[in-house]
Structure formats: C-alpha cells, structure tokens
Amino acid sequence: MEDYKRINLDSYEENAETFEKYFKGLFDLDGRVEFKKFINFLHNGDKILDIGCGGGDHSLWFKEQGLDVTALDFSPKMVEFTRKKGVNAVVMDLENMSFEDNEFNGIWAVTSLLHTPKEKMNSVIRKMSEILKPEGVLFIALKEGVGEKLLMDNHNPDTKRFFVFWKEDEIKNYFGEFFEVIESWIEKTGQTDYINVFFRNKKSS
C-alpha cells in the first residue's frame, strides 16, 4: 500500500468515532442545495454510488428519499458505521473500484477524491465514467488551493492526513475528456473553500 493511503487509513481508523461525529455535524440539509439537485439531475434510474461515505449520513439520506444506494469507503470502521445505519456499504479503494460498467445512474463523491494524488486521477475519472450509465450524473467536492501535502489532523494532533488541492479550471480540464460540466461553485465550510461541481457523463449508449 502506498504511503499516503496508509497514513490516511490509519488516521480514519484511529479516529473513526471522532470523524463520524464530525461528519454528522456538517450534515445541514437545509443549507446543502446539492442533495436535492443531485436527485433532480438523475436520469432513467435511481441507483447511486457514494464514494468515500464516511459515517454514512449522506448515503442514509439518499436511501430515505427512495434511492438505491451503494456506499464505499477505504476505512472498515467507517463502513461499519454506515452499515449500522442500514445502508449497503463495502470496503473498497476508490482507486481500484470493481463495479460493473453502466452500473450506476449517479455518483456522489463529496470530500473523498481530495485524498487522491493528481497522478492517479485520470484512471479514477475514467473508471467513474465506465461504471456510470450514459448521461449519468457525478457530483464532487474538492478543496480549493495548490499542491499536495500531508497536514496535521485537526481532530488528532498526533496524526496526519494527505490532501490534494485544486483550482476550478484545473478540475474541469482533468474531467473534460469524460464529463461535461452541469454547474460549479465555490463554497466556504469553516476555513476551507470547497469547489463543488456537477458533471454529466459524456459516454454514449
């Protein structure tokens, strides 16, 4: 396992309960328009994949709206939290997803791809396009900024996590071969600016 993966996995496993509570605290549906937009953008089906599900609160909300949800996370403890909420969840590396082509109508990837080095992103983007149906919708949220670095974990000063930072135009260039932009915006959460983008899969039937 690559060093950056081991570092992140160790942090999430060691601080699983802290992260689960923290992620739940960020879940303010009234202030998060992207949830309902995601459902409205879905085409011809309701099967979705939540990549990097964390404690599973987003997945659970989508399930309660009647969607067919599959969730994945690299952390077994996070997957355990998600399963306890009644969501179908699997332990899986997003850089090595094993789903079938055309399996999903939508992919929800909120603050999960921000741990993936840019040198690995092209293959991840290609795979997301493959497992999405034609015109499937993808939503991502990434940290705005420059560079890739290890940062001290605010939740536990004894651990670090690896983060990748992006510019909005850079994201659109990386995804442009396989996805077209529906809409994008930058929103501040705490002290961090997040780039939010809705994409439509370019793949034809």
PDB file of C-alpha atoms in Angstrom:
ATOM      1  CA  MET A   1       0.000   0.000   0.000  1.00  0.00           C
ATOM      2  CA  GLU A   2       1.271   3.461  -0.909  1.00  0.00           C
ATOM      3  CA  ASP A   3       2.404   5.644   1.983  1.00  0.00           C
ATOM      4  CA  TYR A   4      -0.300   8.291   1.531  1.00  0.00           C
ATOM      5  CA  LYS A   5      -3.015   5.620   1.671  1.00  0.00           C
ATOM      6  CA  ARG A   6      -1.577   4.022   4.788  1.00  0.00           C
ATOM      7  CA  ILE A   7      -1.295   7.404   6.525  1.00  0.00           C
ATOM      8  CA  ASN A   8      -4.903   8.334   5.719  1.00  0.00           C
ATOM      9  CA  LEU A   9      -6.275   4.909   6.552  1.00  0.00           C
ATOM     10  CA  ASP A  10      -4.505   4.875   9.909  1.00  0.00           C
ATOM     11  CA  SER A  11      -5.926   8.305  10.722  1.00  0.00           C
ATOM     12  CA  TYR A  12      -9.506   7.342   9.851  1.00  0.00           C
ATOM     13  CA  GLU A  13      -9.283   4.035  11.691  1.00  0.00           C
ATOM     14  CA  GLU A  14      -7.707   5.535  14.819  1.00  0.00           C
ATOM     15  CA  ASN A  15     -10.160   8.445  14.934  1.00  0.00           C
ATOM     16  CA  ALA A  16     -13.246   6.763  13.491  1.00  0.00           C
ATOM     17  CA  GLU A  17     -15.704   7.822  16.192  1.00  0.00           C
ATOM     18  CA  THR A  18     -14.436  11.411  16.136  1.00  0.00           C
ATOM     19  CA  PHE A  19     -14.752  11.597  12.358  1.00  0.00           C
ATOM     20  CA  GLU A  20     -18.213  10.025  12.370  1.00  0.00           C
ATOM     21  CA  LYS A  21     -19.491  12.649  14.811  1.00  0.00           C
ATOM     22  CA  TYR A  22     -17.720  15.456  12.936  1.00  0.00           C
ATOM     23  CA  PHE A  23     -19.155  14.461   9.547  1.00  0.00           C
ATOM     24  CA  LYS A  24     -22.620  14.169  11.052  1.00  0.00           C
ATOM     25  CA  GLY A  25     -22.282  17.684  12.436  1.00  0.00           C
ATOM     26  CA  LEU A  26     -21.574  19.016   8.931  1.00  0.00           C
ATOM     27  CA  PHE A  27     -24.772  17.490   7.603  1.00  0.00           C
ATOM     28  CA  ASP A  28     -27.075  20.509   7.362  1.00  0.00           C
ATOM     29  CA  LEU A  29     -29.632  19.568   4.733  1.00  0.00           C
ATOM     30  CA  ASP A  30     -31.374  22.934   4.772  1.00  0.00           C
ATOM     31  CA  GLY A  31     -28.140  24.615   3.747  1.00  0.00           C
ATOM     32  CA  ARG A  32     -26.971  21.988   1.266  1.00  0.00           C
ATOM     33  CA  VAL A  33     -28.808  22.519  -2.028  1.00  0.00           C
ATOM     34  CA  GLU A  34     -26.645  19.935  -3.794  1.00  0.00           C
ATOM     35  CA  PHE A  35     -28.542  16.993  -2.284  1.00  0.00           C
ATOM     36  CA  LYS A  36     -31.840  17.766  -3.964  1.00  0.00           C
ATOM     37  CA  LYS A  37     -30.101  18.931  -7.130  1.00  0.00           C
ATOM     38  CA  PHE A  38     -28.338  15.585  -7.365  1.00  0.00           C
ATOM     39  CA  ILE A  39     -31.655  13.732  -7.276  1.00  0.00           C
ATOM     40  CA  ASN A  40     -33.163  16.097  -9.851  1.00  0.00           C
ATOM     41  CA  PHE A  41     -30.210  15.560 -12.207  1.00  0.00           C
ATOM     42  CA  LEU A  42     -30.542  11.751 -12.167  1.00  0.00           C
ATOM     43  CA  HIS A  43     -31.624  10.177 -15.470  1.00  0.00           C
ATOM     44  CA  ASN A  44     -33.582   6.965 -16.027  1.00  0.00           C
ATOM     45  CA  GLY A  45     -32.952   5.315 -12.690  1.00  0.00           C
ATOM     46  CA  ASP A  46     -32.117   5.798  -9.037  1.00  0.00           C
ATOM     47  CA  LYS A  47     -29.095   3.565  -8.414  1.00  0.00           C
ATOM     48  CA  ILE A  48     -26.280   5.641  -6.923  1.00  0.00           C
ATOM     49  CA  LEU A  49     -22.796   5.153  -5.508  1.00  0.00           C
ATOM     50  CA  ASP A  50     -21.493   7.165  -2.552  1.00  0.00           C
ATOM     51  CA  ILE A  51     -17.693   7.191  -2.855  1.00  0.00           C
ATOM     52  CA  GLY A  52     -15.958   7.837   0.463  1.00  0.00           C
ATOM     53  CA  CYS A  53     -19.150   7.539   2.503  1.00  0.00           C
ATOM     54  CA  GLY A  54     -17.568   8.255   5.890  1.00  0.00           C
ATOM     55  CA  GLY A  55     -20.119   7.579   8.607  1.00  0.00           C
ATOM     56  CA  GLY A  56     -22.886   7.090   6.033  1.00  0.00           C
ATOM     57  CA  ASP A  57     -25.142  10.056   6.779  1.00  0.00           C
ATOM     58  CA  HIS A  58     -25.307  11.213   3.162  1.00  0.00           C
ATOM     59  CA  SER A  59     -25.995   7.673   1.981  1.00  0.00           C
ATOM     60  CA  LEU A  60     -28.723   7.261   4.572  1.00  0.00           C
ATOM     61  CA  TRP A  61     -30.428  10.484   3.485  1.00  0.00           C
ATOM     62  CA  PHE A  62     -30.446   9.365  -0.142  1.00  0.00           C
ATOM     63  CA  LYS A  63     -31.813   5.971   0.884  1.00  0.00           C
ATOM     64  CA  GLU A  64     -34.600   7.685   2.824  1.00  0.00           C
ATOM     65  CA  GLN A  65     -35.507   9.555  -0.371  1.00  0.00           C
ATOM     66  CA  GLY A  66     -36.077   6.203  -2.071  1.00  0.00           C
ATOM     67  CA  LEU A  67     -32.785   5.833  -3.943  1.00  0.00           C
ATOM     68  CA  ASP A  68     -30.958   2.515  -4.363  1.00  0.00           C
ATOM     69  CA  VAL A  69     -27.691   3.337  -2.574  1.00  0.00           C
ATOM     70  CA  THR A  70     -24.346   1.579  -2.523  1.00  0.00           C
ATOM     71  CA  ALA A  71     -21.673   3.170  -0.335  1.00  0.00           C
ATOM     72  CA  LEU A  72     -17.939   2.577  -0.238  1.00  0.00           C
ATOM     73  CA  ASP A  73     -15.107   3.654   1.985  1.00  0.00           C
ATOM     74  CA  PHE A  74     -11.475   2.617   2.412  1.00  0.00           C
ATOM     75  CA  SER A  75     -11.906   2.540   6.205  1.00  0.00           C
ATOM     76  CA  PRO A  76     -13.517  -0.635   7.603  1.00  0.00           C
ATOM     77  CA  LYS A  77     -14.674   1.265  10.687  1.00  0.00           C
ATOM     78  CA  MET A  78     -16.415   3.899   8.563  1.00  0.00           C
ATOM     79  CA  VAL A  79     -18.113   1.154   6.579  1.00  0.00           C
ATOM     80  CA  GLU A  80     -19.239  -0.414   9.842  1.00  0.00           C
ATOM     81  CA  PHE A  81     -20.861   2.890  10.922  1.00  0.00           C
ATOM     82  CA  THR A  82     -22.617   3.079   7.544  1.00  0.00           C
ATOM     83  CA  ARG A  83     -23.911  -0.487   7.688  1.00  0.00           C
ATOM     84  CA  LYS A  84     -25.308   0.102  11.172  1.00  0.00           C
ATOM     85  CA  LYS A  85     -27.458   2.830   9.628  1.00  0.00           C
ATOM     86  CA  GLY A  86     -28.990   0.263   7.284  1.00  0.00           C
ATOM     87  CA  VAL A  87     -27.049   1.208   4.164  1.00  0.00           C
ATOM     88  CA  ASN A  88     -25.412  -1.283   1.804  1.00  0.00           C
ATOM     89  CA  ALA A  89     -21.698  -0.487   2.186  1.00  0.00           C
ATOM     90  CA  VAL A  90     -18.445  -2.097   1.075  1.00  0.00           C
ATOM     91  CA  VAL A  91     -14.792  -1.664   1.988  1.00  0.00           C
ATOM     92  CA  MET A  92     -13.104  -0.617  -1.239  1.00  0.00           C
ATOM     93  CA  ASP A  93     -10.282   1.580  -2.546  1.00  0.00           C
ATOM     94  CA  LEU A  94     -11.724   4.227  -4.855  1.00  0.00           C
ATOM     95  CA  GLU A  95      -8.582   3.921  -6.978  1.00  0.00           C
ATOM     96  CA  ASN A  96      -9.413   0.244  -7.609  1.00  0.00           C
ATOM     97  CA  MET A  97     -13.196   0.037  -7.871  1.00  0.00           C
ATOM     98  CA  SER A  98     -14.600  -3.290  -9.047  1.00  0.00           C
ATOM     99  CA  PHE A  99     -18.125  -2.371 -10.121  1.00  0.00           C
ATOM    100  CA  GLU A 100     -19.660  -3.338 -13.464  1.00  0.00           C
ATOM    101  CA  ASP A 101     -19.811  -0.929 -16.388  1.00  0.00           C
ATOM    102  CA  ASN A 102     -23.043   1.098 -16.576  1.00  0.00           C
ATOM    103  CA  GLU A 103     -23.994   0.029 -13.055  1.00  0.00           C
ATOM    104  CA  PHE A 104     -24.988   3.420 -11.609  1.00  0.00           C
ATOM    105  CA  ASN A 105     -27.161   6.381 -12.539  1.00  0.00           C
ATOM    106  CA  GLY A 106     -25.246   8.699 -10.250  1.00  0.00           C
ATOM    107  CA  ILE A 107     -22.030   9.009  -8.239  1.00  0.00           C
ATOM    108  CA  TRP A 108     -21.731  11.163  -5.112  1.00  0.00           C
ATOM    109  CA  ALA A 109     -18.081  11.875  -4.235  1.00  0.00           C
ATOM    110  CA  VAL A 110     -18.005  14.557  -1.535  1.00  0.00           C
ATOM    111  CA  THR A 111     -14.582  15.280   0.008  1.00  0.00           C
ATOM    112  CA  SER A 112     -13.284  11.820  -0.955  1.00  0.00           C
ATOM    113  CA  LEU A 113     -11.299  12.442  -4.146  1.00  0.00           C
ATOM    114  CA  LEU A 114      -9.352  15.105  -2.245  1.00  0.00           C
ATOM    115  CA  HIS A 115      -7.130  12.297  -0.918  1.00  0.00           C
ATOM    116  CA  THR A 116      -6.237  11.033  -4.421  1.00  0.00           C
ATOM    117  CA  PRO A 117      -2.941  12.247  -5.950  1.00  0.00           C
ATOM    118  CA  LYS A 118      -3.364  14.014  -9.278  1.00  0.00           C
ATOM    119  CA  GLU A 119      -1.186  11.417 -10.994  1.00  0.00           C
ATOM    120  CA  LYS A 120      -3.875   8.843 -10.123  1.00  0.00           C
ATOM    121  CA  MET A 121      -6.896  10.957 -11.032  1.00  0.00           C
ATOM    122  CA  ASN A 122      -7.103  10.183 -14.754  1.00  0.00           C
ATOM    123  CA  SER A 123      -7.639   6.483 -14.137  1.00  0.00           C
ATOM    124  CA  VAL A 124     -10.183   7.201 -11.376  1.00  0.00           C
ATOM    125  CA  ILE A 125     -12.109   9.581 -13.641  1.00  0.00           C
ATOM    126  CA  ARG A 126     -12.120   7.023 -16.460  1.00  0.00           C
ATOM    127  CA  LYS A 127     -13.427   4.335 -14.101  1.00  0.00           C
ATOM    128  CA  MET A 128     -16.209   6.582 -12.793  1.00  0.00           C
ATOM    129  CA  SER A 129     -17.309   7.227 -16.367  1.00  0.00           C
ATOM    130  CA  GLU A 130     -17.276   3.484 -17.090  1.00  0.00           C
ATOM    131  CA  ILE A 131     -19.417   2.480 -14.106  1.00  0.00           C
ATOM    132  CA  LEU A 132     -21.844   5.339 -14.729  1.00  0.00           C
ATOM    133  CA  LYS A 133     -24.558   4.907 -17.309  1.00  0.00           C
ATOM    134  CA  PRO A 134     -24.628   7.241 -20.329  1.00  0.00           C
ATOM    135  CA  GLU A 135     -25.638  10.716 -19.149  1.00  0.00           C
ATOM    136  CA  GLY A 136     -25.145   9.623 -15.541  1.00  0.00           C
ATOM    137  CA  VAL A 137     -24.537  12.403 -13.040  1.00  0.00           C
ATOM    138  CA  LEU A 138     -21.400  12.900 -10.920  1.00  0.00           C
ATOM    139  CA  PHE A 139     -21.067  15.319  -8.026  1.00  0.00           C
ATOM    140  CA  ILE A 140     -17.682  16.108  -6.461  1.00  0.00           C
ATOM    141  CA  ALA A 141     -16.409  18.441  -3.744  1.00  0.00           C
ATOM    142  CA  LEU A 142     -12.663  19.184  -3.573  1.00  0.00           C
ATOM    143  CA  LYS A 143     -10.514  21.575  -1.569  1.00  0.00           C
ATOM    144  CA  GLU A 144      -9.556  24.776  -3.374  1.00  0.00           C
ATOM    145  CA  GLY A 145      -5.852  25.559  -3.425  1.00  0.00           C
ATOM    146  CA  VAL A 146      -2.486  24.465  -4.782  1.00  0.00           C
ATOM    147  CA  GLY A 147      -0.317  21.422  -4.149  1.00  0.00           C
ATOM    148  CA  GLU A 148      -0.451  18.040  -2.445  1.00  0.00           C
ATOM    149  CA  LYS A 149       0.684  17.723   1.145  1.00  0.00           C
ATOM    150  CA  LEU A 150       0.484  15.997   4.496  1.00  0.00           C
ATOM    151  CA  LEU A 151      -1.333  18.131   7.045  1.00  0.00           C
ATOM    152  CA  MET A 152      -1.702  17.769  10.788  1.00  0.00           C
ATOM    153  CA  ASP A 153      -5.112  16.342  11.589  1.00  0.00           C
ATOM    154  CA  ASN A 154      -7.284  18.880  13.395  1.00  0.00           C
ATOM    155  CA  HIS A 155      -9.129  16.024  15.078  1.00  0.00           C
ATOM    156  CA  ASN A 156      -5.984  14.424  16.494  1.00  0.00           C
ATOM    157  CA  PRO A 157      -2.696  16.382  16.560  1.00  0.00           C
ATOM    158  CA  ASP A 158      -0.756  13.112  16.754  1.00  0.00           C
ATOM    159  CA  THR A 159      -1.850  12.052  13.257  1.00  0.00           C
ATOM    160  CA  LYS A 160      -1.704  13.493   9.749  1.00  0.00           C
ATOM    161  CA  ARG A 161      -3.697  13.110   6.536  1.00  0.00           C
ATOM    162  CA  PHE A 162      -2.719  13.547   2.891  1.00  0.00           C
ATOM    163  CA  PHE A 163      -4.676  16.189   0.959  1.00  0.00           C
ATOM    164  CA  VAL A 164      -4.739  17.327  -2.661  1.00  0.00           C
ATOM    165  CA  PHE A 165      -5.763  20.882  -3.589  1.00  0.00           C
ATOM    166  CA  TRP A 166      -7.322  22.055  -6.850  1.00  0.00           C
ATOM    167  CA  LYS A 167      -8.285  25.071  -8.919  1.00  0.00           C
ATOM    168  CA  GLU A 168     -11.707  25.155 -10.575  1.00  0.00           C
ATOM    169  CA  ASP A 169     -10.418  25.332 -14.158  1.00  0.00           C
ATOM    170  CA  GLU A 170      -7.924  22.562 -13.392  1.00  0.00           C
ATOM    171  CA  ILE A 171     -10.734  20.256 -12.278  1.00  0.00           C
ATOM    172  CA  LYS A 172     -12.710  20.924 -15.449  1.00  0.00           C
ATOM    173  CA  ASN A 173      -9.634  20.162 -17.573  1.00  0.00           C
ATOM    174  CA  TYR A 174      -8.967  16.871 -15.789  1.00  0.00           C
ATOM    175  CA  PHE A 175     -12.569  15.701 -16.083  1.00  0.00           C
ATOM    176  CA  GLY A 176     -13.221  17.170 -19.524  1.00  0.00           C
ATOM    177  CA  GLU A 177     -12.423  14.073 -21.585  1.00  0.00           C
ATOM    178  CA  PHE A 178     -15.169  12.028 -19.947  1.00  0.00           C
ATOM    179  CA  PHE A 179     -17.545  14.537 -18.345  1.00  0.00           C
ATOM    180  CA  GLU A 180     -19.256  17.810 -19.184  1.00  0.00           C
ATOM    181  CA  VAL A 181     -19.967  20.405 -16.515  1.00  0.00           C
ATOM    182  CA  ILE A 182     -23.564  20.998 -15.494  1.00  0.00           C
ATOM    183  CA  GLU A 183     -22.712  23.641 -12.917  1.00  0.00           C
ATOM    184  CA  SER A 184     -19.993  24.543 -10.426  1.00  0.00           C
ATOM    185  CA  TRP A 185     -19.488  26.860  -7.469  1.00  0.00           C
ATOM    186  CA  ILE A 186     -17.092  27.529  -4.592  1.00  0.00           C
ATOM    187  CA  GLU A 187     -18.393  27.464  -1.033  1.00  0.00           C
ATOM    188  CA  LYS A 188     -16.612  28.029   2.265  1.00  0.00           C
ATOM    189  CA  THR A 189     -17.004  25.488   5.055  1.00  0.00           C
ATOM    190  CA  GLY A 190     -15.170  26.550   8.178  1.00  0.00           C
ATOM    191  CA  GLN A 191     -11.842  27.954   6.981  1.00  0.00           C
ATOM    192  CA  THR A 192     -11.759  25.928   3.770  1.00  0.00           C
ATOM    193  CA  ASP A 193     -13.041  26.793   0.290  1.00  0.00           C
ATOM    194  CA  TYR A 194     -14.577  23.770  -1.448  1.00  0.00           C
ATOM    195  CA  ILE A 195     -15.055  23.537  -5.204  1.00  0.00           C
ATOM    196  CA  ASN A 196     -18.364  21.827  -5.949  1.00  0.00           C
ATOM    197  CA  VAL A 197     -19.055  20.508  -9.450  1.00  0.00           C
ATOM    198  CA  PHE A 198     -21.952  18.656 -11.062  1.00  0.00           C
ATOM    199  CA  PHE A 199     -20.935  16.683 -14.153  1.00  0.00           C
ATOM    200  CA  ARG A 200     -22.811  14.712 -16.806  1.00  0.00           C
ATOM    201  CA  ASN A 201     -21.197  11.591 -18.249  1.00  0.00           C
ATOM    202  CA  LYS A 202     -20.276  12.090 -21.912  1.00  0.00           C
ATOM    203  CA  LYS A 203     -20.348   8.370 -22.644  1.00  0.00           C
ATOM    204  CA  SER A 204     -22.814   7.410 -25.383  1.00  0.00           C
ATOM    205  CA  SER A 205     -25.097   4.395 -25.238  1.00  0.00           C
TER     206      SER A 205
END
